[in-house]
Amino acid sequence: MEKWLQEAKRKDGVDVLGHFRDEFYIGDGVYYMDGNSLGLMSKRAERSLLDVMDDWKNHGIDGWVKGERPWFYMSEAIGEKMAQLVGAGAHEVLATNSTTNNIHQTVRTLYEPTGERYRIMADDLNFPSDIYALQSVLDDYGYSDGMVKVSSEDGHLLDTERIINMMDESIAIMLLPSVLYRSGQVLEMQKITEASHDKGIIVGFDLCHSIGALPHQLKEWGVDFAVWCTYKHLSGGPGSVAGLYVHERHHHKSVSLKGWFGNNKETQFDMAHDFDRAADISQYQVGTPHIFSMAPLYGALGMFGEAGIGNVREKSLGLTDFMIAMIEDVLAGYDIDIVTPKAYESRGGHILIGHEKAAGINAALKSKGVIPDFRAPGYVRIAPVALYNSFEDVYHAVMILKEIMDDRLYDKFDNRRGVVA
Ligand SMILES: *Cc1c(COP(=O)(O)O)cnc(C)c1O
């Protein structure tokens, strides 16, 4: 064990992102590994929220155009910061609404069903909300049976060739995750995009589990649209406003869900009844933006800008490498199954492990300060996050897991999930 601790300390000693840890609120004795569900709060995020509250205090209504961060332009300003993380132009990225709302908005806007081409393609492993949104679009258009879902052979991973083989001229639009929320597999976004365009299909990705964990080149790959939440790896806070990208080639199309914040800013306050849509991504907004749920992103995104998403990815892979190697060594023979692919190009920012007592293991870990999350029926997701987790955190998390397995501490807890798991 000693060698692993030495190795962790050595890696922490040369970690170029190590200093960011002090910028986060981390409880004593807590090994927080749930940044892929809700990222920790940083001092910078707190500061930027307080600053925006001060603007309200000091400027009242004039806060819309006054202060350092005028609210009227905040959705675009934060979009511009996120554009670097997804590899798109500033005019193609926006902070608005929630991920689910943004799926409704983008899919409804870009979906153009015809008699032969009307199906929507998704997959069997995606997050339920994405599927509900897609199905509701189909229902509204009278194509309730129009969903095509790529299945998974093992229940964890999706095969690129299988995805590509399912594409045909009956499919109008498709939405897939960039990183699967359970297994952590990264899909081959560029290859999938090229294949879908060969078949005339509009393609979008849900980046909820990759934004802030790995770089993207959406524009270069030609991706039509993407959505993501900002409270996971980006640490924007609970319910922080989501992100949206639509390739500029689609900006000429009028959005489906129209609202006054999607209007051209110059004429918005003319209060005319004719919608004068904004020329760029801005038109994808609907109503008044949730300013306090966006404000923490100023601080949080500032750290990503300084750290560089390339460095974040490198450290993230280092952390999961270390965790996998330690589990394979220290926990060999404990029936712990590592589900997440090991190849770098297929591994996202978290690790999924399987065990029949997973719910009990998850509860036991939490009782000892290690915070992962449980996914039914028998899995635990663990996300060591580059900006605030150290290699030593990973060492302690794995050692605590070993103690739980050795002493069968999982048997002291119910082997079922809590209300929020
Ligand atoms: C977290 C997550 C969501 C959440 O959507 P909200 O609208 O923010 O509640 C949706 N889809 C995926 C794939 C997610 O991981």
Coordinates of C-alpha atoms and ligand atoms in Angstrom, one line a residue:
M1 CA 0.0 0.0 0.0
E2 CA 2.9 2.2 0.9
K3 CA 4.0 2.3 -2.8
W4 CA 0.6 3.6 -3.9
L5 CA 0.6 6.4 -1.3
Q6 CA 4.2 7.4 -2.4
E7 CA 3.1 7.3 -6.0
A8 CA 0.0 9.5 -5.2
K9 CA 2.2 12.0 -3.4
R10 CA 4.7 12.1 -6.2
K11 CA 1.9 12.8 -8.8
D12 CA 0.4 15.5 -6.6
G13 CA 3.9 17.1 -6.4
V14 CA 4.1 17.6 -10.1
D15 CA 0.4 18.4 -10.7
V16 CA 0.2 21.7 -12.7
L17 CA -3.5 22.1 -11.6
G18 CA -2.9 21.3 -8.0
H19 CA -3.3 24.9 -6.8
F20 CA -6.9 25.0 -7.9
R21 CA -7.9 22.7 -5.1
D22 CA -7.6 25.5 -2.5
E23 CA -10.2 27.5 -4.5
F24 CA -12.9 25.0 -3.6
Y25 CA -14.9 24.3 -0.5
I26 CA -14.0 20.8 0.4
G27 CA -15.2 19.4 3.8
D28 CA -12.6 18.0 6.2
G29 CA -12.2 14.2 5.7
V30 CA -14.3 14.3 2.6
Y31 CA -13.2 12.6 -0.6
Y32 CA -15.7 14.1 -3.0
M33 CA -16.0 12.0 -6.1
D34 CA -19.4 13.1 -7.4
G35 CA -18.5 16.0 -9.6
N36 CA -20.3 14.4 -12.5
S37 CA -23.6 14.9 -10.7
L38 CA -23.0 18.1 -8.8
G39 CA -19.6 19.8 -8.9
L40 CA -18.3 21.4 -5.7
M41 CA -18.6 25.1 -5.0
S42 CA -15.6 27.3 -5.6
K43 CA -14.8 30.6 -4.0
R44 CA -14.8 32.2 -7.4
A45 CA -18.3 31.0 -8.2
E46 CA -19.5 32.2 -4.8
R47 CA -17.8 35.6 -5.4
S48 CA -19.3 36.1 -8.9
L49 CA -22.8 35.3 -7.5
L50 CA -22.3 37.8 -4.7
D51 CA -21.1 40.4 -7.1
V52 CA -24.2 40.0 -9.2
M53 CA -26.4 40.3 -6.2
D54 CA -24.5 43.5 -5.3
D55 CA -25.4 44.8 -8.8
W56 CA -29.0 44.2 -7.9
K57 CA -28.5 45.9 -4.6
N58 CA -26.8 48.9 -6.1
H59 CA -28.4 49.4 -9.5
G60 CA -32.0 48.0 -9.3
I61 CA -33.5 47.9 -12.7
D62 CA -30.4 49.4 -14.3
G63 CA -28.5 46.2 -13.5
W64 CA -29.7 45.0 -16.9
V65 CA -27.2 47.3 -18.6
K66 CA -25.0 48.5 -15.8
G67 CA -22.3 47.0 -13.6
E68 CA -19.5 44.7 -14.6
R69 CA -21.7 42.0 -15.9
P70 CA -24.9 43.6 -17.3
W71 CA -27.7 41.0 -17.1
F72 CA -29.1 41.8 -20.6
Y73 CA -26.0 40.3 -22.2
M74 CA -25.1 37.6 -19.7
S75 CA -26.4 34.6 -21.7
E76 CA -24.2 35.5 -24.6
A77 CA -21.2 36.5 -22.4
I78 CA -21.2 33.1 -20.6
G79 CA -21.9 31.4 -24.0
E80 CA -18.7 33.0 -25.3
K81 CA -16.7 31.6 -22.3
M82 CA -18.1 28.1 -23.0
A83 CA -17.4 28.3 -26.7
Q84 CA -13.8 27.4 -26.1
L85 CA -14.8 24.3 -24.1
V86 CA -16.8 22.9 -27.0
G87 CA -14.7 24.2 -29.9
A88 CA -17.3 26.6 -31.5
G89 CA -17.6 30.2 -32.4
A90 CA -18.8 32.7 -29.7
H91 CA -21.9 33.5 -31.8
E92 CA -22.9 29.8 -31.8
V93 CA -23.0 29.2 -28.0
L94 CA -25.4 30.4 -25.4
A95 CA -26.2 29.9 -21.7
T96 CA -30.0 29.4 -21.4
N97 CA -32.7 27.2 -19.8
S98 CA -32.0 23.6 -18.8
T99 CA -30.6 20.8 -20.9
T100 CA -34.0 19.2 -21.3
N101 CA -35.6 22.5 -22.4
N102 CA -32.7 23.0 -24.8
I103 CA -33.4 19.6 -26.3
H104 CA -37.0 20.6 -26.9
Q105 CA -35.9 23.9 -28.4
T106 CA -33.1 22.6 -30.7
V107 CA -34.8 19.4 -31.9
R108 CA -38.1 21.2 -32.5
T109 CA -36.3 23.9 -34.5
L110 CA -34.1 21.6 -36.6
Y111 CA -36.6 18.7 -37.1
E112 CA -38.1 18.9 -40.6
P113 CA -40.1 15.7 -41.1
T114 CA -41.3 14.7 -44.5
G115 CA -43.4 11.7 -45.5
E116 CA -40.4 9.4 -45.8
R117 CA -38.0 11.0 -43.5
Y118 CA -39.5 11.6 -40.0
R119 CA -37.8 9.3 -37.5
I120 CA -35.7 10.4 -34.6
M121 CA -32.7 8.3 -33.6
A122 CA -31.5 7.9 -30.1
D123 CA -30.0 5.1 -28.0
D124 CA -31.1 2.6 -25.3
L125 CA -28.6 3.9 -22.7
N126 CA -29.3 7.7 -22.7
F127 CA -30.6 9.7 -19.8
P128 CA -34.4 9.4 -19.5
S129 CA -35.1 13.2 -19.8
D130 CA -33.5 13.3 -23.3
I131 CA -35.7 10.4 -24.4
Y132 CA -38.9 12.1 -23.0
A133 CA -38.1 15.3 -24.8
L134 CA -37.5 13.5 -28.1
Q135 CA -40.6 11.4 -27.7
S136 CA -42.7 14.5 -27.0
V137 CA -41.6 16.1 -30.3
L138 CA -42.6 12.9 -32.1
D139 CA -45.9 12.8 -30.3
D140 CA -46.7 16.5 -31.2
Y141 CA -46.0 15.8 -34.8
G142 CA -48.2 12.7 -34.9
Y143 CA -45.2 10.2 -35.3
S144 CA -45.4 8.5 -31.9
D145 CA -43.8 5.4 -33.2
G146 CA -41.0 7.3 -34.9
M147 CA -38.2 6.6 -32.3
V148 CA -35.3 4.4 -33.4
K149 CA -33.0 3.5 -30.6
V150 CA -29.6 1.9 -31.0
S151 CA -29.2 -0.9 -28.6
S152 CA -26.2 -2.0 -26.6
E153 CA -24.9 -5.5 -26.7
D154 CA -23.7 -5.6 -23.0
G155 CA -26.0 -2.9 -21.5
H156 CA -23.1 -0.5 -21.0
L157 CA -21.4 0.4 -24.2
L158 CA -22.5 1.5 -27.7
D159 CA -20.7 0.3 -30.8
T160 CA -20.0 2.9 -33.5
E161 CA -20.6 0.6 -36.4
R162 CA -23.9 -0.5 -34.9
I163 CA -24.9 3.2 -34.7
I164 CA -23.8 3.9 -38.2
N165 CA -25.5 0.8 -39.6
M166 CA -28.8 2.0 -38.2
M167 CA -28.7 5.3 -40.0
D168 CA -31.0 5.4 -43.1
E169 CA -33.1 7.8 -45.1
S170 CA -36.1 7.5 -42.8
I171 CA -34.2 9.3 -40.0
A172 CA -34.5 13.1 -39.9
I173 CA -32.5 13.9 -36.8
M174 CA -30.5 12.1 -34.1
L175 CA -29.3 12.9 -30.6
L176 CA -26.7 10.8 -28.8
P177 CA -24.7 11.4 -25.6
S178 CA -21.0 12.4 -25.9
V179 CA -20.2 10.4 -22.8
L180 CA -22.7 7.8 -21.5
Y181 CA -23.8 8.8 -18.1
R182 CA -23.4 5.4 -16.6
S183 CA -20.5 3.6 -18.2
G184 CA -18.5 6.7 -19.0
Q185 CA -17.9 5.6 -22.6
V186 CA -17.0 8.5 -25.0
L187 CA -18.7 8.1 -28.4
E188 CA -16.8 8.7 -31.6
M189 CA -18.5 12.0 -32.3
Q190 CA -16.6 13.0 -35.4
K191 CA -17.1 9.6 -37.1
I192 CA -20.8 9.5 -36.2
T193 CA -21.3 13.1 -37.4
E194 CA -19.6 12.4 -40.8
A195 CA -21.7 9.2 -41.2
S196 CA -24.9 10.9 -40.3
H197 CA -24.3 13.7 -42.8
D198 CA -23.6 11.2 -45.5
K199 CA -27.2 10.0 -44.9
G200 CA -28.6 13.5 -44.7
I201 CA -29.4 13.3 -41.0
I202 CA -29.1 16.3 -38.6
V203 CA -26.9 15.2 -35.6
G204 CA -26.7 16.5 -32.1
F205 CA -24.9 15.5 -28.9
D206 CA -25.7 15.8 -25.3
L207 CA -22.5 16.9 -23.6
C208 CA -23.7 16.7 -20.0
H209 CA -21.0 14.3 -19.0
S210 CA -18.2 15.6 -21.2
I211 CA -18.3 19.4 -20.8
G212 CA -15.5 20.5 -18.5
A213 CA -14.0 17.0 -18.5
L214 CA -12.7 16.8 -22.0
P215 CA -12.2 19.0 -25.1
H216 CA -14.6 19.1 -28.0
Q217 CA -14.2 20.3 -31.6
L218 CA -17.9 20.6 -32.5
K219 CA -17.4 23.1 -35.3
E220 CA -14.6 21.3 -36.9
W221 CA -16.5 18.0 -36.7
G222 CA -19.5 19.7 -38.3
V223 CA -21.9 18.8 -35.4
D224 CA -25.3 20.5 -36.0
F225 CA -26.3 21.1 -32.4
A226 CA -25.3 20.3 -28.8
V227 CA -26.8 20.8 -25.3
W228 CA -25.2 20.4 -21.9
C229 CA -25.7 21.2 -18.2
T230 CA -23.3 23.3 -16.2
Y231 CA -23.7 21.9 -12.7
K232 CA -21.7 18.7 -13.2
H233 CA -18.1 19.0 -14.2
L234 CA -18.4 22.8 -14.6
S235 CA -19.4 23.4 -11.0
G236 CA -22.0 26.1 -11.8
G237 CA -24.2 25.2 -8.7
P238 CA -27.5 23.3 -8.4
G239 CA -29.7 24.1 -11.3
S240 CA -27.2 26.4 -13.0
V241 CA -28.3 27.5 -16.4
A242 CA -27.5 25.1 -19.3
G243 CA -25.5 25.5 -22.5
L244 CA -26.5 25.2 -26.1
Y245 CA -24.7 25.2 -29.4
V246 CA -26.2 25.4 -32.9
H247 CA -23.9 25.5 -35.9
E248 CA -24.2 28.8 -37.8
R249 CA -25.4 27.0 -40.9
H250 CA -28.8 26.7 -39.1
H251 CA -29.0 30.2 -37.8
H252 CA -31.2 31.4 -40.7
K253 CA -34.0 29.1 -39.3
S254 CA -36.5 30.7 -37.0
V255 CA -36.6 29.0 -33.6
S256 CA -39.6 26.9 -32.6
L257 CA -40.1 28.2 -29.1
K258 CA -40.1 31.9 -29.5
G259 CA -39.9 34.5 -26.7
W260 CA -38.9 38.1 -26.3
F261 CA -35.3 37.3 -25.2
G262 CA -34.8 35.6 -28.6
N263 CA -35.7 38.9 -30.3
N264 CA -33.0 41.1 -31.8
K265 CA -31.7 43.1 -28.8
E266 CA -31.9 46.4 -30.6
T267 CA -35.6 46.1 -31.2
Q268 CA -36.6 44.0 -28.2
F269 CA -37.9 46.9 -26.2
D270 CA -39.9 48.3 -29.2
M271 CA -42.4 45.7 -27.9
A272 CA -43.7 45.0 -31.4
H273 CA -45.8 41.9 -31.9
D274 CA -43.8 40.8 -34.9
F275 CA -40.9 38.6 -33.7
D276 CA -37.7 40.1 -35.0
R277 CA -35.4 37.2 -34.3
A278 CA -31.7 37.7 -33.3
A279 CA -29.4 36.8 -36.1
D280 CA -27.3 34.3 -34.2
I281 CA -27.6 31.8 -31.4
S282 CA -29.2 34.5 -29.2
Q283 CA -32.6 33.7 -30.7
Y284 CA -32.7 30.3 -28.9
Q285 CA -33.5 32.1 -25.6
V286 CA -37.1 32.2 -24.6
G287 CA -38.0 34.3 -21.5
T288 CA -36.0 36.4 -19.0
P289 CA -32.8 34.6 -18.1
H290 CA -32.2 33.2 -14.6
I291 CA -29.5 35.6 -13.7
F292 CA -28.5 34.2 -10.3
S293 CA -28.3 30.7 -11.7
M294 CA -25.9 31.9 -14.3
A295 CA -23.7 34.2 -12.2
P296 CA -21.6 31.5 -10.5
L297 CA -20.5 30.4 -14.0
Y298 CA -18.5 33.6 -14.4
G299 CA -16.2 32.4 -11.6
A300 CA -16.3 28.7 -12.4
L301 CA -15.5 29.2 -16.1
G302 CA -12.7 31.6 -15.3
M303 CA -10.9 28.7 -13.7
F304 CA -11.4 26.5 -16.8
G305 CA -10.0 29.3 -18.9
E306 CA -6.9 29.5 -16.8
A307 CA -6.4 25.8 -16.3
G308 CA -6.9 24.9 -20.0
I309 CA -9.2 22.1 -21.0
G310 CA -6.3 20.1 -22.4
N311 CA -4.6 20.1 -18.9
V312 CA -8.0 19.2 -17.3
R313 CA -8.3 16.2 -19.6
E314 CA -4.8 15.1 -19.0
K315 CA -5.1 15.2 -15.3
S316 CA -8.6 13.6 -15.4
L317 CA -7.1 10.6 -17.3
G318 CA -4.2 10.5 -14.9
L319 CA -6.7 10.3 -11.9
T320 CA -8.8 7.6 -13.5
D321 CA -5.7 5.7 -14.6
F322 CA -4.5 5.7 -11.0
M323 CA -7.8 4.6 -9.7
I324 CA -8.1 1.7 -12.2
A325 CA -4.6 0.6 -11.5
M326 CA -5.1 0.7 -7.8
I327 CA -8.4 -1.1 -7.9
E328 CA -6.9 -3.8 -10.1
D329 CA -4.0 -4.3 -7.7
V330 CA -5.4 -3.7 -4.2
L331 CA -8.9 -5.0 -4.9
A332 CA -8.1 -8.0 -7.1
G333 CA -10.3 -10.9 -6.2
Y334 CA -13.1 -8.8 -4.7
D335 CA -15.5 -9.3 -7.6
I336 CA -15.4 -5.6 -8.5
D337 CA -16.0 -5.2 -12.2
I338 CA -14.6 -2.1 -13.9
V339 CA -17.2 -1.3 -16.6
T340 CA -15.7 1.9 -18.0
P341 CA -13.5 1.4 -21.1
K342 CA -9.8 1.8 -20.4
A343 CA -8.7 3.1 -23.8
Y344 CA -8.2 6.9 -23.5
E345 CA -10.3 7.7 -26.6
S346 CA -13.3 5.8 -25.1
R347 CA -12.9 6.9 -21.4
G348 CA -14.7 9.9 -20.1
G349 CA -14.2 11.6 -16.7
H350 CA -15.7 9.0 -14.4
I351 CA -15.4 5.3 -13.6
L352 CA -18.3 2.9 -13.2
I353 CA -17.7 -0.2 -11.1
G354 CA -20.1 -3.0 -10.6
H355 CA -20.7 -5.3 -7.6
E356 CA -23.8 -7.1 -6.4
K357 CA -23.7 -5.1 -3.1
A358 CA -23.2 -1.8 -4.9
A359 CA -26.0 0.1 -3.0
G360 CA -24.6 -1.0 0.3
I361 CA -21.0 -0.2 -0.8
N362 CA -22.1 3.2 -1.9
A363 CA -23.8 4.0 1.4
A364 CA -20.8 2.6 3.3
L365 CA -18.4 4.8 1.3
K366 CA -20.6 7.9 2.0
S367 CA -20.6 7.1 5.8
K368 CA -16.8 7.2 5.6
G369 CA -16.5 10.5 3.7
V370 CA -16.1 9.1 0.2
I371 CA -18.9 10.6 -2.0
P372 CA -19.6 8.7 -5.2
D373 CA -23.1 7.9 -6.5
F374 CA -25.1 4.7 -6.9
R375 CA -26.7 3.6 -10.2
A376 CA -29.2 0.8 -10.1
P377 CA -29.1 -2.2 -10.1
G378 CA -25.5 -2.8 -9.1
Y379 CA -23.1 0.1 -9.9
V380 CA -21.2 2.9 -8.3
R381 CA -20.0 5.9 -10.3
I382 CA -16.8 7.6 -9.1
A383 CA -15.6 10.8 -10.6
P384 CA -12.3 12.2 -9.5
V385 CA -12.3 15.8 -10.8
A386 CA -9.2 17.5 -12.2
L387 CA -9.7 20.9 -10.6
Y388 CA -10.3 19.8 -7.0
N389 CA -9.3 16.1 -6.5
S390 CA -5.8 15.0 -5.8
F391 CA -4.1 11.7 -6.4
E392 CA -4.0 11.3 -2.7
D393 CA -7.8 11.6 -2.6
V394 CA -8.0 8.7 -5.0
Y395 CA -5.6 6.7 -2.9
H396 CA -7.8 7.2 0.2
A397 CA -11.0 6.5 -1.6
V398 CA -9.7 3.2 -2.8
M399 CA -8.2 2.3 0.6
I400 CA -11.6 3.0 2.2
L401 CA -13.3 0.9 -0.4
K402 CA -10.9 -1.9 0.5
E403 CA -11.7 -1.6 4.2
I404 CA -15.5 -1.8 3.4
M405 CA -14.9 -4.9 1.3
D406 CA -12.6 -6.6 3.9
D407 CA -15.0 -5.9 6.8
R408 CA -18.2 -6.4 4.8
L409 CA -19.4 -3.0 6.0
Y410 CA -21.8 -2.9 3.1
D411 CA -24.0 -5.4 4.9
K412 CA -24.7 -2.7 7.6
F413 CA -26.6 -0.7 5.0
D414 CA -29.7 -1.3 2.9
N415 CA -28.8 -2.6 -0.5
R416 CA -31.1 -0.2 -2.2
R417 CA -31.0 3.4 -3.5
G418 CA -32.1 6.6 -1.8
V419 CA -34.7 9.1 -3.2
V420 CA -31.9 11.0 -5.0
A421 CA -29.2 8.6 -6.1
Ligands
LIG1 C1 -27.7 15.5 -16.2 C2 -28.3 15.2 -17.5 C3 -29.5 15.8 -17.9 C4 -30.2 16.8 -17.0 O1 -31.1 17.6 -17.6 P1 -31.7 18.9 -16.9 O2 -32.6 19.4 -17.9 O3 -30.6 19.8 -16.5 O4 -32.4 18.4 -15.7 C5 -30.0 15.5 -19.1 N1 -29.3 14.6 -19.9 C6 -28.2 14.0 -19.6 C7 -27.5 13.1 -20.5 C8 -27.6 14.3 -18.3 O5 -26.5 13.7 -17.9

